[in-house]
Amino acid sequence: MTTATKFTMARLALIPVFLICMYLVSWNSGMQLAALFVFAIASLTDLIDGKIARKYNQVTDLGKFLDPLADKVLVIAAMAVFCEWGRFPAWALMIVLFREFAVSGLRMVAAGNGRVIAAGKSGKVKTAVTMTGICLMLFFDGTFFGDLLNSYICGCFTDILRWVIITLITVTTLYSGVEYFLKNRDVLSTRK
């Protein structure tokens, strides 16, 4: 197993730790900061494993499978908990899920034709925006820091921030999904 794949496996292992922290928030609000810490570390492993894989030529089929899977499960786990808490709308989560299933399906069809669809720049931007947005929500929404800013700024700082993040996640998700299909529309062509 390569070093890059070990980082990806660490990210997968951090997902249940993150979820446990999130569910312990109801007993101890400080656990939200613990969840933030775990999520941030897991997100950084995404950056690290990619750099290691490219720099040291450690790109493997296992890594190509596990890396996007770990990203998707980590992000969707966070969004699902936020959705359960009433802090993330179900329609936005459905857009993210639809995009992920659609792009994965497109990649499967392409692979069946002997073609690999690499991650595009917009997909990487979407991942960065989503992970950063979730970190900001974990830091401000429902924590002491958010309450402090709400009391000193406008009383609805975290609500505004949450909706800005949700909008950015939704827009970058839609844009990257549309871009994948436009750039690779020949994969779905009925002509052979």
PDB file of C-alpha atoms in Angstrom:
ATOM      1  CA  MET A   1       0.000   0.000   0.000  1.00  0.00           C
ATOM      2  CA  THR A   2       1.411   3.376  -1.023  1.00  0.00           C
ATOM      3  CA  THR A   3       1.863   6.347   1.303  1.00  0.00           C
ATOM      4  CA  ALA A   4      -0.819   8.253  -0.622  1.00  0.00           C
ATOM      5  CA  THR A   5      -3.299   5.404  -0.151  1.00  0.00           C
ATOM      6  CA  LYS A   6      -2.488   5.303   3.577  1.00  0.00           C
ATOM      7  CA  PHE A   7      -3.524   8.961   3.841  1.00  0.00           C
ATOM      8  CA  THR A   8      -6.758   8.132   2.006  1.00  0.00           C
ATOM      9  CA  MET A   9      -7.390   5.217   4.382  1.00  0.00           C
ATOM     10  CA  ALA A  10      -6.783   7.568   7.325  1.00  0.00           C
ATOM     11  CA  ARG A  11      -9.458   9.891   5.906  1.00  0.00           C
ATOM     12  CA  LEU A  12     -11.902   6.986   5.708  1.00  0.00           C
ATOM     13  CA  ALA A  13     -11.057   6.015   9.295  1.00  0.00           C
ATOM     14  CA  LEU A  14     -11.701   9.584  10.495  1.00  0.00           C
ATOM     15  CA  ILE A  15     -15.271   9.619   9.132  1.00  0.00           C
ATOM     16  CA  PRO A  16     -16.801   7.551  11.983  1.00  0.00           C
ATOM     17  CA  VAL A  17     -14.748   9.576  14.507  1.00  0.00           C
ATOM     18  CA  PHE A  18     -16.178  12.760  12.980  1.00  0.00           C
ATOM     19  CA  LEU A  19     -19.729  11.386  13.149  1.00  0.00           C
ATOM     20  CA  ILE A  20     -19.308  10.340  16.791  1.00  0.00           C
ATOM     21  CA  CYS A  21     -18.123  13.858  17.647  1.00  0.00           C
ATOM     22  CA  MET A  22     -21.102  15.355  15.794  1.00  0.00           C
ATOM     23  CA  TYR A  23     -23.597  13.175  17.655  1.00  0.00           C
ATOM     24  CA  LEU A  24     -21.986  13.983  21.009  1.00  0.00           C
ATOM     25  CA  VAL A  25     -22.644  17.711  20.430  1.00  0.00           C
ATOM     26  CA  SER A  26     -26.088  17.324  22.023  1.00  0.00           C
ATOM     27  CA  TRP A  27     -24.392  16.306  25.304  1.00  0.00           C
ATOM     28  CA  ASN A  28     -21.427  18.673  25.063  1.00  0.00           C
ATOM     29  CA  SER A  29     -21.411  21.656  22.693  1.00  0.00           C
ATOM     30  CA  GLY A  30     -17.600  21.663  22.763  1.00  0.00           C
ATOM     31  CA  MET A  31     -17.694  18.476  20.714  1.00  0.00           C
ATOM     32  CA  GLN A  32     -18.573  20.594  17.678  1.00  0.00           C
ATOM     33  CA  LEU A  33     -15.044  22.038  17.802  1.00  0.00           C
ATOM     34  CA  ALA A  34     -13.678  18.491  18.151  1.00  0.00           C
ATOM     35  CA  ALA A  35     -15.724  17.550  15.068  1.00  0.00           C
ATOM     36  CA  LEU A  36     -14.268  20.582  13.267  1.00  0.00           C
ATOM     37  CA  PHE A  37     -10.753  19.465  14.160  1.00  0.00           C
ATOM     38  CA  VAL A  38     -11.383  15.919  12.900  1.00  0.00           C
ATOM     39  CA  PHE A  39     -13.071  17.195   9.710  1.00  0.00           C
ATOM     40  CA  ALA A  40     -10.216  19.645   9.027  1.00  0.00           C
ATOM     41  CA  ILE A  41      -7.582  16.920   9.470  1.00  0.00           C
ATOM     42  CA  ALA A  42      -9.560  14.578   7.198  1.00  0.00           C
ATOM     43  CA  SER A  43      -9.875  17.350   4.589  1.00  0.00           C
ATOM     44  CA  LEU A  44      -6.135  18.015   4.722  1.00  0.00           C
ATOM     45  CA  THR A  45      -5.405  14.348   4.033  1.00  0.00           C
ATOM     46  CA  ASP A  46      -7.203  14.842   0.706  1.00  0.00           C
ATOM     47  CA  LEU A  47      -4.728  17.550  -0.242  1.00  0.00           C
ATOM     48  CA  ILE A  48      -1.747  15.577   1.035  1.00  0.00           C
ATOM     49  CA  ASP A  49      -2.555  12.240  -0.611  1.00  0.00           C
ATOM     50  CA  GLY A  50      -3.020  13.888  -4.004  1.00  0.00           C
ATOM     51  CA  LYS A  51       0.298  15.734  -3.797  1.00  0.00           C
ATOM     52  CA  ILE A  52       2.155  12.606  -2.668  1.00  0.00           C
ATOM     53  CA  ALA A  53       0.547  10.443  -5.358  1.00  0.00           C
ATOM     54  CA  ARG A  54       1.533  12.847  -8.133  1.00  0.00           C
ATOM     55  CA  LYS A  55       4.994  13.791  -6.822  1.00  0.00           C
ATOM     56  CA  TYR A  56       6.147  10.246  -6.079  1.00  0.00           C
ATOM     57  CA  ASN A  57       4.242   8.515  -8.873  1.00  0.00           C
ATOM     58  CA  GLN A  58       2.001   6.641  -6.422  1.00  0.00           C
ATOM     59  CA  VAL A  59      -1.167   6.817  -8.504  1.00  0.00           C
ATOM     60  CA  THR A  60      -2.858   3.417  -8.197  1.00  0.00           C
ATOM     61  CA  ASP A  61      -6.221   1.958  -9.172  1.00  0.00           C
ATOM     62  CA  LEU A  62      -7.006   1.498  -5.469  1.00  0.00           C
ATOM     63  CA  GLY A  63      -6.204   5.166  -4.836  1.00  0.00           C
ATOM     64  CA  LYS A  64      -8.310   6.266  -7.809  1.00  0.00           C
ATOM     65  CA  PHE A  65     -11.229   4.378  -6.300  1.00  0.00           C
ATOM     66  CA  LEU A  66     -10.772   5.228  -2.603  1.00  0.00           C
ATOM     67  CA  ASP A  67      -9.836   8.921  -2.854  1.00  0.00           C
ATOM     68  CA  PRO A  68     -13.080  10.213  -4.403  1.00  0.00           C
ATOM     69  CA  LEU A  69     -15.087   7.758  -2.300  1.00  0.00           C
ATOM     70  CA  ALA A  70     -13.525   9.081   0.918  1.00  0.00           C
ATOM     71  CA  ASP A  71     -14.184  12.694  -0.166  1.00  0.00           C
ATOM     72  CA  LYS A  72     -17.822  12.015  -0.976  1.00  0.00           C
ATOM     73  CA  VAL A  73     -18.563  10.050   2.195  1.00  0.00           C
ATOM     74  CA  LEU A  74     -16.854  12.646   4.423  1.00  0.00           C
ATOM     75  CA  VAL A  75     -18.709  15.593   2.895  1.00  0.00           C
ATOM     76  CA  ILE A  76     -22.079  13.850   2.654  1.00  0.00           C
ATOM     77  CA  ALA A  77     -21.779  12.664   6.278  1.00  0.00           C
ATOM     78  CA  ALA A  78     -21.318  16.269   7.417  1.00  0.00           C
ATOM     79  CA  MET A  79     -24.161  17.556   5.239  1.00  0.00           C
ATOM     80  CA  ALA A  80     -26.495  14.788   6.401  1.00  0.00           C
ATOM     81  CA  VAL A  81     -25.908  15.643  10.071  1.00  0.00           C
ATOM     82  CA  PHE A  82     -26.388  19.350   9.345  1.00  0.00           C
ATOM     83  CA  CYS A  83     -29.587  18.418   7.502  1.00  0.00           C
ATOM     84  CA  GLU A  84     -30.750  16.414  10.533  1.00  0.00           C
ATOM     85  CA  TRP A  85     -29.994  19.432  12.746  1.00  0.00           C
ATOM     86  CA  GLY A  86     -32.002  21.718  10.447  1.00  0.00           C
ATOM     87  CA  ARG A  87     -28.926  23.692   9.362  1.00  0.00           C
ATOM     88  CA  PHE A  88     -28.654  22.402   5.787  1.00  0.00           C
ATOM     89  CA  PRO A  89     -31.659  22.085   3.469  1.00  0.00           C
ATOM     90  CA  ALA A  90     -32.512  18.642   2.122  1.00  0.00           C
ATOM     91  CA  TRP A  91     -32.870  20.040  -1.431  1.00  0.00           C
ATOM     92  CA  ALA A  92     -29.212  21.190  -1.366  1.00  0.00           C
ATOM     93  CA  LEU A  93     -28.102  17.774  -0.109  1.00  0.00           C
ATOM     94  CA  MET A  94     -30.113  16.154  -2.931  1.00  0.00           C
ATOM     95  CA  ILE A  95     -28.359  18.367  -5.513  1.00  0.00           C
ATOM     96  CA  VAL A  96     -24.988  17.249  -4.154  1.00  0.00           C
ATOM     97  CA  LEU A  97     -26.038  13.579  -4.158  1.00  0.00           C
ATOM     98  CA  PHE A  98     -27.510  13.808  -7.662  1.00  0.00           C
ATOM     99  CA  ARG A  99     -24.326  15.380  -9.008  1.00  0.00           C
ATOM    100  CA  GLU A 100     -22.133  12.726  -7.358  1.00  0.00           C
ATOM    101  CA  PHE A 101     -24.224   9.826  -8.676  1.00  0.00           C
ATOM    102  CA  ALA A 102     -24.455  11.376 -12.153  1.00  0.00           C
ATOM    103  CA  VAL A 103     -20.709  12.022 -12.463  1.00  0.00           C
ATOM    104  CA  SER A 104     -19.911   8.549 -11.072  1.00  0.00           C
ATOM    105  CA  GLY A 105     -22.288   7.047 -13.644  1.00  0.00           C
ATOM    106  CA  LEU A 106     -20.651   9.042 -16.435  1.00  0.00           C
ATOM    107  CA  ARG A 107     -17.243   7.801 -15.320  1.00  0.00           C
ATOM    108  CA  MET A 108     -18.485   4.191 -15.281  1.00  0.00           C
ATOM    109  CA  VAL A 109     -19.823   4.499 -18.826  1.00  0.00           C
ATOM    110  CA  ALA A 110     -16.529   6.063 -19.929  1.00  0.00           C
ATOM    111  CA  ALA A 111     -14.527   3.319 -18.206  1.00  0.00           C
ATOM    112  CA  GLY A 112     -16.633   0.718 -20.007  1.00  0.00           C
ATOM    113  CA  ASN A 113     -15.450   2.334 -23.240  1.00  0.00           C
ATOM    114  CA  GLY A 114     -11.818   2.288 -22.123  1.00  0.00           C
ATOM    115  CA  ARG A 115     -11.702   5.979 -21.244  1.00  0.00           C
ATOM    116  CA  VAL A 116     -10.776   7.610 -17.948  1.00  0.00           C
ATOM    117  CA  ILE A 117     -12.383  10.913 -16.973  1.00  0.00           C
ATOM    118  CA  ALA A 118      -9.972  12.725 -14.712  1.00  0.00           C
ATOM    119  CA  ALA A 119     -11.101  15.187 -12.067  1.00  0.00           C
ATOM    120  CA  GLY A 120     -11.568  18.603 -13.605  1.00  0.00           C
ATOM    121  CA  LYS A 121     -10.560  21.944 -12.149  1.00  0.00           C
ATOM    122  CA  SER A 122     -14.168  22.833 -11.339  1.00  0.00           C
ATOM    123  CA  GLY A 123     -14.549  19.557  -9.432  1.00  0.00           C
ATOM    124  CA  LYS A 124     -11.502  20.422  -7.343  1.00  0.00           C
ATOM    125  CA  VAL A 125     -12.866  23.920  -6.715  1.00  0.00           C
ATOM    126  CA  LYS A 126     -16.192  22.366  -5.691  1.00  0.00           C
ATOM    127  CA  THR A 127     -14.438  20.069  -3.217  1.00  0.00           C
ATOM    128  CA  ALA A 128     -12.377  22.929  -1.754  1.00  0.00           C
ATOM    129  CA  VAL A 129     -15.430  25.207  -1.428  1.00  0.00           C
ATOM    130  CA  THR A 130     -17.485  22.426   0.150  1.00  0.00           C
ATOM    131  CA  MET A 131     -14.835  21.371   2.675  1.00  0.00           C
ATOM    132  CA  THR A 132     -14.012  24.968   3.604  1.00  0.00           C
ATOM    133  CA  GLY A 133     -17.705  25.810   3.906  1.00  0.00           C
ATOM    134  CA  ILE A 134     -18.351  22.862   6.197  1.00  0.00           C
ATOM    135  CA  CYS A 135     -15.379  23.891   8.368  1.00  0.00           C
ATOM    136  CA  LEU A 136     -16.803  27.422   8.638  1.00  0.00           C
ATOM    137  CA  MET A 137     -20.243  26.079   9.552  1.00  0.00           C
ATOM    138  CA  LEU A 138     -18.703  23.858  12.207  1.00  0.00           C
ATOM    139  CA  PHE A 139     -16.740  26.792  13.619  1.00  0.00           C
ATOM    140  CA  PHE A 140     -19.487  29.418  13.669  1.00  0.00           C
ATOM    141  CA  ASP A 141     -22.907  27.788  13.495  1.00  0.00           C
ATOM    142  CA  GLY A 142     -24.133  26.772  16.934  1.00  0.00           C
ATOM    143  CA  THR A 143     -20.878  27.539  18.772  1.00  0.00           C
ATOM    144  CA  PHE A 144     -19.723  30.188  21.207  1.00  0.00           C
ATOM    145  CA  PHE A 145     -17.973  32.034  18.363  1.00  0.00           C
ATOM    146  CA  GLY A 146     -21.139  32.262  16.299  1.00  0.00           C
ATOM    147  CA  ASP A 147     -23.173  33.372  19.314  1.00  0.00           C
ATOM    148  CA  LEU A 148     -20.585  36.052  20.072  1.00  0.00           C
ATOM    149  CA  LEU A 149     -20.664  37.390  16.502  1.00  0.00           C
ATOM    150  CA  ASN A 150     -24.461  37.248  16.435  1.00  0.00           C
ATOM    151  CA  SER A 151     -24.644  39.363  19.583  1.00  0.00           C
ATOM    152  CA  TYR A 152     -22.153  41.972  18.350  1.00  0.00           C
ATOM    153  CA  ILE A 153     -22.905  42.211  14.618  1.00  0.00           C
ATOM    154  CA  CYS A 154     -26.482  41.784  13.522  1.00  0.00           C
ATOM    155  CA  GLY A 155     -28.068  38.959  15.461  1.00  0.00           C
ATOM    156  CA  CYS A 156     -28.205  36.782  12.361  1.00  0.00           C
ATOM    157  CA  PHE A 157     -24.529  36.506  11.333  1.00  0.00           C
ATOM    158  CA  THR A 158     -24.481  32.701  11.387  1.00  0.00           C
ATOM    159  CA  ASP A 159     -27.751  32.489   9.417  1.00  0.00           C
ATOM    160  CA  ILE A 160     -26.325  34.745   6.697  1.00  0.00           C
ATOM    161  CA  LEU A 161     -23.007  32.880   6.674  1.00  0.00           C
ATOM    162  CA  ARG A 162     -24.806  29.517   6.488  1.00  0.00           C
ATOM    163  CA  TRP A 163     -26.857  30.604   3.460  1.00  0.00           C
ATOM    164  CA  VAL A 164     -23.794  32.034   1.702  1.00  0.00           C
ATOM    165  CA  ILE A 165     -22.035  28.683   2.226  1.00  0.00           C
ATOM    166  CA  ILE A 166     -25.063  26.672   1.075  1.00  0.00           C
ATOM    167  CA  THR A 167     -25.340  28.868  -2.036  1.00  0.00           C
ATOM    168  CA  LEU A 168     -21.625  28.505  -2.863  1.00  0.00           C
ATOM    169  CA  ILE A 169     -21.727  24.734  -2.366  1.00  0.00           C
ATOM    170  CA  THR A 170     -24.834  24.420  -4.545  1.00  0.00           C
ATOM    171  CA  VAL A 171     -23.534  26.675  -7.327  1.00  0.00           C
ATOM    172  CA  THR A 172     -20.084  25.041  -7.515  1.00  0.00           C
ATOM    173  CA  THR A 173     -21.687  21.584  -7.370  1.00  0.00           C
ATOM    174  CA  LEU A 174     -24.081  22.364 -10.226  1.00  0.00           C
ATOM    175  CA  TYR A 175     -21.407  24.096 -12.299  1.00  0.00           C
ATOM    176  CA  SER A 176     -18.885  21.251 -11.966  1.00  0.00           C
ATOM    177  CA  GLY A 177     -21.553  18.641 -12.733  1.00  0.00           C
ATOM    178  CA  VAL A 178     -22.698  20.449 -15.869  1.00  0.00           C
ATOM    179  CA  GLU A 179     -19.077  20.962 -16.938  1.00  0.00           C
ATOM    180  CA  TYR A 180     -18.299  17.222 -16.593  1.00  0.00           C
ATOM    181  CA  PHE A 181     -21.231  16.358 -18.854  1.00  0.00           C
ATOM    182  CA  LEU A 182     -20.551  19.085 -21.422  1.00  0.00           C
ATOM    183  CA  LYS A 183     -16.860  18.193 -21.724  1.00  0.00           C
ATOM    184  CA  ASN A 184     -17.614  14.472 -21.946  1.00  0.00           C
ATOM    185  CA  ARG A 185     -20.948  14.415 -23.773  1.00  0.00           C
ATOM    186  CA  ASP A 186     -19.482  12.181 -26.475  1.00  0.00           C
ATOM    187  CA  VAL A 187     -19.285   9.383 -23.862  1.00  0.00           C
ATOM    188  CA  LEU A 188     -23.094   9.227 -23.870  1.00  0.00           C
ATOM    189  CA  SER A 189     -23.408   9.421 -27.636  1.00  0.00           C
ATOM    190  CA  THR A 190     -25.672   6.749 -29.135  1.00  0.00           C
ATOM    191  CA  ARG A 191     -23.483   6.555 -32.229  1.00  0.00           C
ATOM    192  CA  LYS A 192     -20.687   4.002 -32.231  1.00  0.00           C
TER     193      LYS A 192
END
